[in-house]
Structure formats: C-alpha cells, structure tokens
XYZ file of C-alpha atoms in Angstrom:
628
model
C 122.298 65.606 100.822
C 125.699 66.703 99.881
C 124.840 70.023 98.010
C 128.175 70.823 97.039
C 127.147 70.502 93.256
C 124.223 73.203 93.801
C 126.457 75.219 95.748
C 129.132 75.670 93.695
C 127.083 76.459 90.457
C 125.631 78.689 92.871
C 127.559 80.998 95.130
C 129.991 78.914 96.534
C 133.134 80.780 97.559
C 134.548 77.363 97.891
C 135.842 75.356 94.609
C 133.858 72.017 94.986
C 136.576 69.293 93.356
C 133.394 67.175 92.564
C 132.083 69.502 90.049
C 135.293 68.545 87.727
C 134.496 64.669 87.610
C 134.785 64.434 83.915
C 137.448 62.971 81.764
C 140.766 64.807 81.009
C 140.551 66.593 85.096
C 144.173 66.232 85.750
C 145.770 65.776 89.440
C 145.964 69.308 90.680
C 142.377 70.273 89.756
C 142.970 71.687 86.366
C 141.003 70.374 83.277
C 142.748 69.162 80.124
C 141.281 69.983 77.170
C 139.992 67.507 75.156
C 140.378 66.979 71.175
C 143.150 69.313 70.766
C 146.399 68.572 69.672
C 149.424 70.664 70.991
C 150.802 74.128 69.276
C 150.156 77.386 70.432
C 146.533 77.339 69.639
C 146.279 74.991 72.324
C 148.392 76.794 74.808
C 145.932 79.398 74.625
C 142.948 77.795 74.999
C 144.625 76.159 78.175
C 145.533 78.956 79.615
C 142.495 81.128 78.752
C 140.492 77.583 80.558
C 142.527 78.071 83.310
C 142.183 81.337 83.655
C 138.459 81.333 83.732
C 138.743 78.386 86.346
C 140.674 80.445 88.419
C 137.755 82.690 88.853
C 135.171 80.153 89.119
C 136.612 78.774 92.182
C 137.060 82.149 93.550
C 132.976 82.573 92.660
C 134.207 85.352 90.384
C 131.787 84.309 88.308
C 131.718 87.712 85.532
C 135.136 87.084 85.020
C 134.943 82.995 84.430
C 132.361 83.553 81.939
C 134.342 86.590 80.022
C 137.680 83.529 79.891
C 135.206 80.518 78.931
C 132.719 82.540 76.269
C 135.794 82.359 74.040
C 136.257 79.123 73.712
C 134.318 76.131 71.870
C 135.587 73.292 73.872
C 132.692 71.302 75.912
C 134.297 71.832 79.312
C 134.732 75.492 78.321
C 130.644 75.168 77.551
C 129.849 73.450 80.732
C 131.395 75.559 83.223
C 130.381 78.737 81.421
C 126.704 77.645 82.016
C 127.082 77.211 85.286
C 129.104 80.545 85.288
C 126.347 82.112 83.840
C 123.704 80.129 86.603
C 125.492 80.647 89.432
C 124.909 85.060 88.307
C 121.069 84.068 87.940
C 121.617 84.857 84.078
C 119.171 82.034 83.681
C 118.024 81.802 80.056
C 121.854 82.640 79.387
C 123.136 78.840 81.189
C 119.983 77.091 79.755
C 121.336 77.982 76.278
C 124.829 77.623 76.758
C 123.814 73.846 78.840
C 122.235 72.819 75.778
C 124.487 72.389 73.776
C 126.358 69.617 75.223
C 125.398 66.247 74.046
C 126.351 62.473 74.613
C 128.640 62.513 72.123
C 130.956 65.270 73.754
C 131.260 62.922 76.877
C 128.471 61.313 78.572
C 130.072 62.861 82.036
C 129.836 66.315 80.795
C 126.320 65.625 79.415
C 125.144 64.624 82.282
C 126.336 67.494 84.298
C 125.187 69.913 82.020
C 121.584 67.770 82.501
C 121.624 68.272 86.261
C 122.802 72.094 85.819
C 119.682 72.225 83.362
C 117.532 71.331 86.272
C 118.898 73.391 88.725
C 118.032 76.556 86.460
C 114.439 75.277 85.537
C 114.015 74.837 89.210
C 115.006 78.052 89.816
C 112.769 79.702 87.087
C 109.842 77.651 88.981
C 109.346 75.384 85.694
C 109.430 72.559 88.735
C 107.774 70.096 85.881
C 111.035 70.066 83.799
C 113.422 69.910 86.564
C 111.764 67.309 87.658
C 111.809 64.927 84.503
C 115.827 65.717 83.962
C 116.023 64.586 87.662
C 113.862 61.780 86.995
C 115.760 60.849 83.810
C 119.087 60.824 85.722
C 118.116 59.030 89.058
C 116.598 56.210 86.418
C 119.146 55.436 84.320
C 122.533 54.243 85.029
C 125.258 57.298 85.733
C 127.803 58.139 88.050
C 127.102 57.162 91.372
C 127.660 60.788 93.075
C 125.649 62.258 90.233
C 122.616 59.374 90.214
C 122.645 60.269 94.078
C 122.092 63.802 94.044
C 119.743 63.334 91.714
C 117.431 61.347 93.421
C 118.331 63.389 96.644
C 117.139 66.614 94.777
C 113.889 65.024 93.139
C 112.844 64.023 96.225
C 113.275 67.759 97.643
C 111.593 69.150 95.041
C 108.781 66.470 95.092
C 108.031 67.724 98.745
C 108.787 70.854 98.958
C 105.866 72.238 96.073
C 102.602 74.095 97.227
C 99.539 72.198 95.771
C 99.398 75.392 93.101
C 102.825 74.638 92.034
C 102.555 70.590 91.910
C 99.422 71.531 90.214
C 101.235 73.237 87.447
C 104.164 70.347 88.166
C 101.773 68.018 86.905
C 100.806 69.251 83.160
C 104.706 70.230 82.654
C 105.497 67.137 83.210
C 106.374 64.484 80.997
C 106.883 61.574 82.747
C 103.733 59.402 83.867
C 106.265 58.382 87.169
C 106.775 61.728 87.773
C 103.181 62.945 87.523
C 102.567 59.981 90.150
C 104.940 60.759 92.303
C 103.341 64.713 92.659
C 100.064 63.021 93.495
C 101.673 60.759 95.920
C 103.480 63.025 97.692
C 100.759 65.912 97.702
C 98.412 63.396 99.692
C 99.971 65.129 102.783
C 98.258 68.682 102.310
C 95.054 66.941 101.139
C 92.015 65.778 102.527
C 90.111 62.752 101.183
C 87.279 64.004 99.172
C 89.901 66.419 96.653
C 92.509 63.481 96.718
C 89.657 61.178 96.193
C 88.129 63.074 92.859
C 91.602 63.738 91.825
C 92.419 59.843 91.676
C 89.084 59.072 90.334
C 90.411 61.268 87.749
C 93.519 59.917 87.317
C 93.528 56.414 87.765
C 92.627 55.502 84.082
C 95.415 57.410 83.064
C 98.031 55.558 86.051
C 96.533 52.178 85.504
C 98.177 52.473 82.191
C 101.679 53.622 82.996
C 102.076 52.975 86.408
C 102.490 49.478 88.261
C 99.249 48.217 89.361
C 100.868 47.808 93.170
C 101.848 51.193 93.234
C 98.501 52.557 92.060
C 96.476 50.490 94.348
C 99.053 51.193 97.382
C 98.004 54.995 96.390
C 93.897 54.291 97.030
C 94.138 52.846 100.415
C 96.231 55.834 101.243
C 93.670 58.024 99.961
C 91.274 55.937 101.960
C 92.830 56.467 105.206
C 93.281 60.555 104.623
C 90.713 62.184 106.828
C 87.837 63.902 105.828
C 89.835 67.412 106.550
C 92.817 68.860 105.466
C 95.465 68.265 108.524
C 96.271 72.225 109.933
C 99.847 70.879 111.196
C 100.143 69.138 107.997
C 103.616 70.770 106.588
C 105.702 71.364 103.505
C 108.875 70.105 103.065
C 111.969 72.286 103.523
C 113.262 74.187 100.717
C 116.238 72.115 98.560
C 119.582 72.496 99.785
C 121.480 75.506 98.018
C 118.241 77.196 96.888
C 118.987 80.573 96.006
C 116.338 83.183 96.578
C 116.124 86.483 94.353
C 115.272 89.537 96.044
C 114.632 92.260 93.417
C 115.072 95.684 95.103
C 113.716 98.755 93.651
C 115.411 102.141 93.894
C 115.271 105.347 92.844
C 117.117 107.463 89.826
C 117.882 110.706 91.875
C 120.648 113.103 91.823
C 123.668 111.966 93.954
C 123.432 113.417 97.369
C 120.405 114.429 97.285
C 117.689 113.768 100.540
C 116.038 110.824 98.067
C 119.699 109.934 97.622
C 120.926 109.700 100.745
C 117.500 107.710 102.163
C 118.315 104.855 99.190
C 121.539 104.558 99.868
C 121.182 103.749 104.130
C 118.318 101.595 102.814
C 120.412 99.703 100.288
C 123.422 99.511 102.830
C 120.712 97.995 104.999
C 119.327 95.457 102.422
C 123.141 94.033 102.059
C 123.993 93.784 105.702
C 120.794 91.754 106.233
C 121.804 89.727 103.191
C 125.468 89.519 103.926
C 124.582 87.923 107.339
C 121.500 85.860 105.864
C 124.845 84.220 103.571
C 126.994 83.759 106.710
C 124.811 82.281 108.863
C 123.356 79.482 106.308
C 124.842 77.211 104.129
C 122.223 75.062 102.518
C 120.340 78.702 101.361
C 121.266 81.942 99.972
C 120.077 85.412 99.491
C 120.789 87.451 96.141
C 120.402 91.245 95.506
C 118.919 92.357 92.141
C 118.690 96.638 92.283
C 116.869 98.439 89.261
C 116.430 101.861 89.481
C 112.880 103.913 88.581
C 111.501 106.722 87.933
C 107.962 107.951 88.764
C 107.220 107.255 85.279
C 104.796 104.291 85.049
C 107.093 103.634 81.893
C 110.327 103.315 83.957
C 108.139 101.632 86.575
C 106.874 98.650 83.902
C 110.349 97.800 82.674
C 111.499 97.086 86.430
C 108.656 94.974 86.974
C 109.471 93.418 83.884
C 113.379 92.983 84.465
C 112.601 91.653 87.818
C 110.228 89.044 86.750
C 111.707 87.956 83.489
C 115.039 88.679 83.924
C 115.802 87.530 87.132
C 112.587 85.857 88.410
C 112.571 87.486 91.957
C 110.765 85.710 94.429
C 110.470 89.120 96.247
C 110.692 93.116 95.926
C 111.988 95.358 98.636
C 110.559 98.788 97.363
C 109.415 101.507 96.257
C 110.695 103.713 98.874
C 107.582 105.994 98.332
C 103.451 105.950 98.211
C 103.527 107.479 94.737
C 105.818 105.450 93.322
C 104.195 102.254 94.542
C 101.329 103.274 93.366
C 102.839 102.658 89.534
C 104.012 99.234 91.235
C 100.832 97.741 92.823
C 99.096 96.906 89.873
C 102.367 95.051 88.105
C 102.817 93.153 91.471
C 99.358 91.599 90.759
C 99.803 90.639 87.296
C 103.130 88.884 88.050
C 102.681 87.769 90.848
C 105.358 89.280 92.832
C 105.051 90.244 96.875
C 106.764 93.783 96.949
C 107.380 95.304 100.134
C 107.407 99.283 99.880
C 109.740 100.091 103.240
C 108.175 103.984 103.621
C 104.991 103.646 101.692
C 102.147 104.823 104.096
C 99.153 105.958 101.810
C 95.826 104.316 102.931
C 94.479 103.295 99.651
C 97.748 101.688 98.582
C 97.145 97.398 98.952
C 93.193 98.089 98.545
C 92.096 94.918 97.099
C 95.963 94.000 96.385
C 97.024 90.618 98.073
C 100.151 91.173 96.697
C 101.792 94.344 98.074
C 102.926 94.579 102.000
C 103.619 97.868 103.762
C 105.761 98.154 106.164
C 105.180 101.552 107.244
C 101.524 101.867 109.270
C 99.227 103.908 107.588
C 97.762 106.857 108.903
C 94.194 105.126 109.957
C 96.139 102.417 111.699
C 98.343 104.939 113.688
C 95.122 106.263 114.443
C 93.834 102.785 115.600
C 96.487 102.103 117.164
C 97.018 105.523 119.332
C 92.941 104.853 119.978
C 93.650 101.786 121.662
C 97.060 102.602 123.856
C 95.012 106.011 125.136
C 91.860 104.023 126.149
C 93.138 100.561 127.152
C 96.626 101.547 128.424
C 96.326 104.849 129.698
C 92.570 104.367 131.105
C 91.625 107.898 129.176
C 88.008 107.916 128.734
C 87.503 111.488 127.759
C 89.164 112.737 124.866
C 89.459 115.425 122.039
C 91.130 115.778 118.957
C 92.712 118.338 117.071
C 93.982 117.796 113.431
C 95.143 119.441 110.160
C 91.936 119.703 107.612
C 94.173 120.065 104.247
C 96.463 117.535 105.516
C 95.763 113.719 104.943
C 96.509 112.746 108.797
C 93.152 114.249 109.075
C 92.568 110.334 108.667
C 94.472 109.414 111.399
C 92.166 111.744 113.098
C 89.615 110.012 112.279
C 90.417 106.428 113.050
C 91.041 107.664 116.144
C 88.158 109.025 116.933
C 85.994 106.180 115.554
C 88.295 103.898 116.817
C 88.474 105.286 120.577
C 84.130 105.940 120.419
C 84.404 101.778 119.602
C 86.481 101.456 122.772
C 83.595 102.918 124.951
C 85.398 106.283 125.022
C 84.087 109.793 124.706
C 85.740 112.150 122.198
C 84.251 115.607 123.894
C 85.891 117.997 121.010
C 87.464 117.607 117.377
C 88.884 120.047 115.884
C 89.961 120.093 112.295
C 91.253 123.278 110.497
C 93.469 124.219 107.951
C 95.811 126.030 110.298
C 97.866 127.904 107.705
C 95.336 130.057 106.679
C 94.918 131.430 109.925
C 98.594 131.514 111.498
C 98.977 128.877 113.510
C 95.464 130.076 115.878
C 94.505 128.529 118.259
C 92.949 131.116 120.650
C 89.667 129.776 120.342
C 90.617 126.078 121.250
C 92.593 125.631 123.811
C 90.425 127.584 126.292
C 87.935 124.271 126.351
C 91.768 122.666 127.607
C 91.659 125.430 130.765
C 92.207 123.688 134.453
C 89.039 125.548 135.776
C 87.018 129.147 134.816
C 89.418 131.231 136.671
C 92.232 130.092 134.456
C 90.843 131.067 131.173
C 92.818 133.966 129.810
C 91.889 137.368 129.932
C 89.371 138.323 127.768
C 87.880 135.402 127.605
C 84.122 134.666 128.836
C 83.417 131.715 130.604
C 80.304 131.347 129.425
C 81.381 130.528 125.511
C 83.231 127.823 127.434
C 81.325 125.644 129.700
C 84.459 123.456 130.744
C 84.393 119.500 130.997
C 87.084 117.231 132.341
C 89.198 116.247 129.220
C 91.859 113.640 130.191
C 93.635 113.287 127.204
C 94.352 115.404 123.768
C 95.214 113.947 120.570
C 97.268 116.260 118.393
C 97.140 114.911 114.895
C 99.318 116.677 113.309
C 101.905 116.893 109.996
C 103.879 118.678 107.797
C 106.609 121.265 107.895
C 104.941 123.592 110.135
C 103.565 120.964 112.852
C 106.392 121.829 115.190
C 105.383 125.380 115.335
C 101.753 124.416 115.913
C 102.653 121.522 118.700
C 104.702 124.515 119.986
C 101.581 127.102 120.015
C 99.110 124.733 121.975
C 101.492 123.844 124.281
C 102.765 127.405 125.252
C 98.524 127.934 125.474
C 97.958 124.921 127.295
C 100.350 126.254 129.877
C 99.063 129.091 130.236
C 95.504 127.862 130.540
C 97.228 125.255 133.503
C 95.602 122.347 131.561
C 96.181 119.320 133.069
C 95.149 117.493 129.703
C 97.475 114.577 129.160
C 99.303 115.162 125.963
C 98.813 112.402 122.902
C 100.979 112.651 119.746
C 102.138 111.178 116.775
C 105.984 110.751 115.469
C 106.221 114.735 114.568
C 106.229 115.078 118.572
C 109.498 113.718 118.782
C 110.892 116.704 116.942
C 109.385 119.152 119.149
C 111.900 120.969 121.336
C 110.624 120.166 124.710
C 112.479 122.478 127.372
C 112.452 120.922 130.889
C 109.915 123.639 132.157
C 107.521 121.141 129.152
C 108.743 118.012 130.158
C 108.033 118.640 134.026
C 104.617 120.315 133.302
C 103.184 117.851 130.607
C 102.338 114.079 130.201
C 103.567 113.252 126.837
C 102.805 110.406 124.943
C 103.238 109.738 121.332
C 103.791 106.960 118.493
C 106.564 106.282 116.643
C 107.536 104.377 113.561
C 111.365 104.267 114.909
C 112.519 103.880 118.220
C 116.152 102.566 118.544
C 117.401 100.803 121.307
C 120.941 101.383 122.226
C 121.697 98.848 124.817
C 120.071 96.315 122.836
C 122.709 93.952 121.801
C 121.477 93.466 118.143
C 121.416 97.014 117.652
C 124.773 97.350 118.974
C 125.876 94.534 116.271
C 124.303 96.264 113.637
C 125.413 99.355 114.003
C 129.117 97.837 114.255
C 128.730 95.759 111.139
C 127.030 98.580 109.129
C 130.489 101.132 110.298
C 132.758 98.263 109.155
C 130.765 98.004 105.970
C 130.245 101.480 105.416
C 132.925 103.679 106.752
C 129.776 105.592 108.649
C 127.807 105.556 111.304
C 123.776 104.015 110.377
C 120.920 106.793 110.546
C 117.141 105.390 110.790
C 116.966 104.538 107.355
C 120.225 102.000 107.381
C 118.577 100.593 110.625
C 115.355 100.316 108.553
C 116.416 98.710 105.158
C 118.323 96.305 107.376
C 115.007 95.006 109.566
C 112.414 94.926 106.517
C 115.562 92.655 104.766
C 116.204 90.823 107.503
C 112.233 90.418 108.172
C 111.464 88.827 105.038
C 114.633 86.560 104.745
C 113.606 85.394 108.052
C 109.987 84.753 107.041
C 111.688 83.133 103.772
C 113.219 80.563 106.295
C 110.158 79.728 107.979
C 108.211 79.316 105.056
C 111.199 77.919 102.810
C 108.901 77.868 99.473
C 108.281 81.915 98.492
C 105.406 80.724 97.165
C 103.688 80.621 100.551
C 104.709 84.236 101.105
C 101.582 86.521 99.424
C 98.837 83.943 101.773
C 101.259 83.552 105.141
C 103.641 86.512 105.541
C 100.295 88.187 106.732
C 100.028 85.485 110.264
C 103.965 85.482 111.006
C 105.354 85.530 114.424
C 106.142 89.719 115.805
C 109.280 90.431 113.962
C 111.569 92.222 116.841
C 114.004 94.494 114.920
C 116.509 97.207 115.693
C 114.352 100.261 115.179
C 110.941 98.772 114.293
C 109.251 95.659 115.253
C 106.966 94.344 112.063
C 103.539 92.818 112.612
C 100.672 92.053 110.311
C 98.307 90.846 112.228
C 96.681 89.231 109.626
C 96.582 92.388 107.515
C 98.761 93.427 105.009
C 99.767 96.840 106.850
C 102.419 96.196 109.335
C 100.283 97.340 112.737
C 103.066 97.782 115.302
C 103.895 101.095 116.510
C 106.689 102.098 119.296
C 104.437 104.165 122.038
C 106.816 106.551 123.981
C 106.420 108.579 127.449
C 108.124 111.569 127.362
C 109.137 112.370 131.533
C 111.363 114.886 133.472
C 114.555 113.550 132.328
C 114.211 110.762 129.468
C 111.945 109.135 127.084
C 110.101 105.572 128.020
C 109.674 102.960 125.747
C 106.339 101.585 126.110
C 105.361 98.063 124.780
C 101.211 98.366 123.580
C 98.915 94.936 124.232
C 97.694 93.133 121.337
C 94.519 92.964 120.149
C 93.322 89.038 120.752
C 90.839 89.667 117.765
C 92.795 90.683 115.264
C 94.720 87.120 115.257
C 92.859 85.368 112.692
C 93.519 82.036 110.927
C 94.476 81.427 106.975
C 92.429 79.783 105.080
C 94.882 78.980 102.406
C 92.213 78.306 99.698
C 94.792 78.952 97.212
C 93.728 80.161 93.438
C 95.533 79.527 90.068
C 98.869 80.993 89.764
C 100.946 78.341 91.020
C 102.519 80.663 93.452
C 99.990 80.434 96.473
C 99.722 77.786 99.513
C 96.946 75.517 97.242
C-alpha cells in the first residue's frame, strides 16, 4: 500500500505532494484559495495558508494549526484537521473534518472522509472507520484515493482481535461491512463458534447480502476444523499506525534524587522511541508524559488524560510501588497495560491482568537466588539470615521455601531486626565456624554443635545493609568459614578489599548488570551522550530497555490489543542492563547472577525453568481489547 496519505497526516517529516490533490493546488505545491477574490484580504489569507503549509510539510504540526485555525477557507479546514491528527488531538481533527461537505469540493470532502477514518481508527472505533472506508472504496472517487481506501479496509478487516471485530460488528453500519468481519474472522475460529455465529446471522445476511456470497461463507465454515488453528495469525498492523505510549512521571523538585531518576528514565523512553521512528517507516511510536503526584486525585486525572485524551495503547510508569499502587486499579477499569519500570512490591498486579512489572519482586529474587544456589552451584545445605522489620524478609522466605522445594536443606534462618541490637551478630556466625577450634574465644562449643553449611544467604536491605554485610564478613573471617557467600543487589555496594575477594566465594543477584563490550550498549550509550550532552547512569540504560522492550513486543504483536493476554509468553528480551522475561507471569523473572573473584566480577547466565513456560489460552473476555 502506498501509505503516504497516513503518513503525512501522521508524522511524516516528508511533505507527501499527494495529500494536495484538490482543485486550485498550483504548480509549485502551494494551494490557491478558493472563492476569494483579490485585495488585501486575500493576500493575507494566502500568505497566512502558506505559512501554515510551510510547517505542515516540515511536520511542524503546532505551528500549521496556529496559521490554519484562522482561517475559514475549506483547504484551511482540511489541513488543520489533519494538523490537529497528525498531534493525536483526536476529537480536535474529528470536529474540524466535519465540517467539510460535498458542496465545498467533492475532492476535499473526500479527503477529509478518509482523514475521518484514520482518527476513528486510531480511537479504536474500528466500526466507523470501517464504513467511511467502505463508503469510499464503493463509490466512484479518485483513483489514488478509492485505492487506499480499499487497501486500508482490507488492513483493518484483518488486522482486529475477535474482541475488537466483535465490537466492529454492532458499530457498524453497513450489512457488507458486518459480512466482511465475519468473513475474515473465520481464520481465528473454529467451526462450532463460527457455526452458531452464522446460524445467527444468516437471516439477517440472506437479506442484505448476495445469496453467492452467503452460501460461499457456509462451506467455509464447513471446512474450519473442529479447533481453533494455534498458528492461525492476525494480520499485520495498517501501514502508518501510530502507537501512543502514555508515560507517567513524577512532579518533584528539580534536581532532586526522584528528579534526576525521571529524567535518565525519560531520556531513555525517547532514545528507544527515536530509534523505534528511524528504523520503521510503515509504524510509529509517540510520547505522551503527564506528571503525578502520590495523590490518588493527581493519579485519576492521568489515567484519565491518557485514556481520553490521547487513547494510549500503553503506560510506561509509575516509577514507584506506592505510586502504582493509586494506578493499578485505573489500569483495570480502562483497560490500559502500564508498565511500572522500578515497582517491586509483591502485592502490586495481585489479581491485576493489566499491570506488568518490570522490576522482580522480592519473592521472585528469592526464587530465583533458590534455584541458581541449588541447581547451579550444587549447594545442598544452606542458611539464611535476613532483616525482620524489613520487607526482604520475603525474599527470605521464598528462598527458603523455594530451595526446601529443590530438595535442599536450609540448616539455620535467622531473622532479626538488627538495628535494635547494633548490627550483632556474635551469636550467629559461630554456627558459620570452619571447625570447634576456630570458634572465638569465649565461646563454648557445646552451644554450637557445628554442621557443614555450604552456602549463606544474606537477605539483606536498607541503608545500613552495607555495615551489616560488612560485620558478618569481618566474623566469618575470623571464624575461617568456608561458607560460600549468597547475596542480593546491596552486595554489589559492599567494599570488598582484595584480602575479601581472595578469601570468599561471592555470589549475588542483580537487577542491573551492564555490559561494556557489548556492542548495543556501546551504541546506546553513544546515542544517549549525543542526545543528552551526558554520559547514561542505570536508570537512562533502564528507561531505554523497558521502551525498547515493549515497542519491540508492539512489533511482534502489531495490534496492542493482544498485549495484556501475550506480552506475558514473549521471547527473553536481551537489553543493555537488564534482560526482561515473564515467563508467563506478569513479574519480569530474570535476574543477572554475578561471581565476585580475585580480580573481577563474572557474569553468570541462570537456566530456565522448563515448567514455568506455559501456553495462552487466549479465551478473551468483553472489552474489545483482548486476543478473543
């Protein structure tokens, strides 16, 4: 299909000369105006047409609609429409579309028409924008415009999920239309549900429809088998579709910590977008920031703005658990997949199909460190020792349970509120001791009958976790433990001297691991300095991998529709400093597993679990926005 036409009303930074078709376009691209006679009045109106044409093919498209909302000419109308479509100001072009009729010029009609469609397609009202296509492709037109049409109806036709040609269906008009969703559904259908749905139907097409067509339709639903096809799959996403990523950030003081972590994640968001744009020109990726509070107030009117004002197919954010919190709820009710990038808490997507972390919780860290120690390592004696008024006393947990599941022994768990007590461990780390005549002075062997412990999980968080890390291993050392060492990400900003790092085996989990030979990373970082002006920290690295994650998994599954039942069974995402993985969940499970030696830090990859690789059942439900 040539898509120049969407393009250009879209984000094309090309002017598209076949947008300016209609009568009066003069030799050098410029549009005469029509009706007016000559005089200074129409000088101006010239120029201020030209003006805002200059800035429409420049896809300045705030600028072309400030020159064209001052005038009343039709061409002034038209182009301001798609001035205001191509900045996603949707209700804004449908108004502005409408009021072109016949009797301006049937070219200019008819453009506005197909505009029209373009908009209700993007505001998923795929009924409407199908019966304007319809009406154009059936009647007679100009030929490039009668062609795109049909081009684009056809697109649209096939690229629906069953919930959306569902909903398709009763917007719809157009008895040929309404056939022509049936028809081209049969693909994702099997032969009892197209069956009942014909015997529904047929009354209905044996009145509208030509008797041919209709019984060219049963034998097709005769042949379908008895079960849904699984490679049966949708069609690709019409050319020039723009997808609306709503972002959420938050209203902080400048340069503050909060601050500074929005901004590298914004920075990140573009980057991904910016390339997204580059690399594909049938598809395009637009940015829509609100900030918030952590009022649920400030928190509603985002939602809001993002779904009514600029229908986002998508959310990146909130940064935070509590603030997502205010968000899961209003994710549900509009049906929106948001995507907190740092949200962690445990209980945040409980019963929530719509909400997607990114970062693992603390019981999957736990899971996950569970399964690395006892399949990886081989460590089939371990103990624990966690942070009671902390909540990675969960973590704790999970790994426990999870490691006991494995056919591991967890010998000793430990779980205090260390703060109360100084950082004391005294009475712990003796059960860590190599042998009896290692225990420290003073202390009898007899309140610690010693068993072989190969590996020690230290659960820890919070600002004093370094100084605690720092306490059992200066113990440990003492005791001439030969424990290996398990951790989570705080290990990585323990100071390990080379005295540690010789003595110890380290291994702990991290959320970020960066990759500096890695030739994507390298790219990154250079794009992100010439967009910038600075160098990226983790957070830039992140907000550009959790973009650049879901505008990938938009161009596998082309209809965001399919994005709250699929995202969950998507392919490893490999990014530059964290790798994204569902498994089937909605918590990403991947963590980076490091081995801290003598003289550097290992990356270590962890095996996946074969189990946890289950299938979608797509069964669909009733908001139009699902698989069915």
């Amino acid at each position: 299909m040539n898509n120049h036409r969407y393009l250009s009303g879209l984000f094309s930074i090309i002017f598209f000369g076949g947008l300016l078709l209609f009568s009066g376009l003069t030799a050098n691209g410029s549009a005469g105006i029509t009706g007016m006679s000559g005089g200074t009045e129409a000088t101006d109106t010239d120029d201020r047409f030209e003006k805002g044409m200059d800035h429409y093919r420049n896809a300045q498209f705030d600028s072309a609609a400030y020159f064209f909302s001052g005038l009343e000419t039709p061409e002034a109308k038209l182009f301001l429409g798609k001035s205001y479509f191509a900045l996603s100001e949707y209700p804004k072009a449908k108004n502005k579309l409408r009021q072109l009729t016949r009797d301006d010029d049937p070219r200019l009609h008819d453009e506005a028409r197909y505009t029209l469609s373009l908009a209700d397609f993007q505001t998923r009202q795929y009924g409407k924008s199908l019966d304007k296509l319809y009406n154009l492709k059936s009647r007679p037109a100009y030929q490039d415009l009668h062609e795109d049409a049909e081009i684009l109806y056809d697109q649209i036709i096939g690229y629906l999920t069953t919930g959306q040609r569902r909903k398709a269906f009763m917007q719809s008009e157009y008895p040929r239309v309404q056939f022509d969703l049936l028809r081209y559904g049969l693909d994702y259908m099997a032969r009892p549900e197209a069956s009942e749905l014909y015997s529904t139907l047929e009354n209905y097409f044996h009145d509208t429809i030509d008797t041919n067509m209709v019984a060219a339709l049963k034998r097709r639903i005769d042949r379908l088998p008895e079960q849904r096809s699984a490679s049966a799959r949708y069609g690709p996403a019409p050319e020039g579709i723009v997808y609306n990523i709503g972002v959420l950030l938050p209203e902080t003081e400048s340069e503050s910590r909060e601050w500074r972590v929005a901004r590298s994640l914004y920075n990140g968001y573009l980057l991904a977008a910016e390339e997204f744009n580059r690399e594909n020109d049938d598809k395009h990726i637009r940015l829509h920031h609100v900030t918030t509070s952590d009022t649920a107030l400030t928190n509603k009117a985002a939602m809001a703005k993002m779904a009514w004002k600029y229908h986002a197919d998508a959310v990146i954010g909130p940064l935070f658990s509590e603030a997502a919190y205010e968000i899961r709820d209003l994710a549900e009710y509009y049906q929106i997949p948001v995507i907190p990038p740092l949200a962690n808490a445990d209980t945040l997507n409980i019963e929530n199909p719509y909400i997607y972390q990114i970062n693992p919780t603390f019981e999957v860290r736990g899971k996950a460190m569970a399964r690395f120690a006892v399949n990886k390592l081989e460590l089939d004696t371990l103990a624990v020792i966690t942070q009671s008024n902390q909540p990675v006393v969960r973590e704790a947990q999970a790994f426990r349970n999870e490691a006991e599941k494995l056919g591991a022994k967890v010998v000793h768990y430990f779980s205090e509120n260390f703060e109360e007590t100084a950082f004391d461990v005294d009475h712990i780390t003796p059960w860590f001791a190599r042998s009896e005549r290692h225990l420290g002075r003073g202390v009898d062997p007899d309140d610690y009958p010693l068993v072989p412990i190969k590996g020690l999980y230290l659960s820890v968080t919070g600002s004093g976790s370094d100084q605690l890390i720092d306490i059992i291993l200066t113990d440990l050392q003492a005791n001439r433990s030969e424990v290996t060492i398990l951790g989570n990400e705080e290990m990585s900003h323990v100071d390990l001297s080379d005295d540690r790092r010789r003595y110890f085996d380290i291994y702990y989990s991290d959320f970020f691991h960066t990759d500096e030979d890695k030739r994507a990373t390298r790219r990154f970082q250079d794009n992100y300095q010439s967009l910038t002006g600075s160098g990226a920290d983790n957070f830039a690295h992140l907000g550009y991998d959790v973009a650049t994650y879901l505008f990938k998994s938009l161009t596998e599954l082309q209809n965001p529709g399919r994005i709250k039942p699929r995202l969950r069974h998507l392919p490893e995402y490999e990014g530059v400093i964290t790798n994204i993985d569902f498994q089937g969940s909605h918590i990403n499970n991947y963590l980076h597993f490091l081995h801290v030696t003598r003289d550097e830090t290992i990356l270590y990859v962890p095996e996946k679990d074969e189990d946890e690789d289950d299938e979608d059942e797509d069964n669909g439900d009733n908001d139009g926005n699902t698989d069915e």
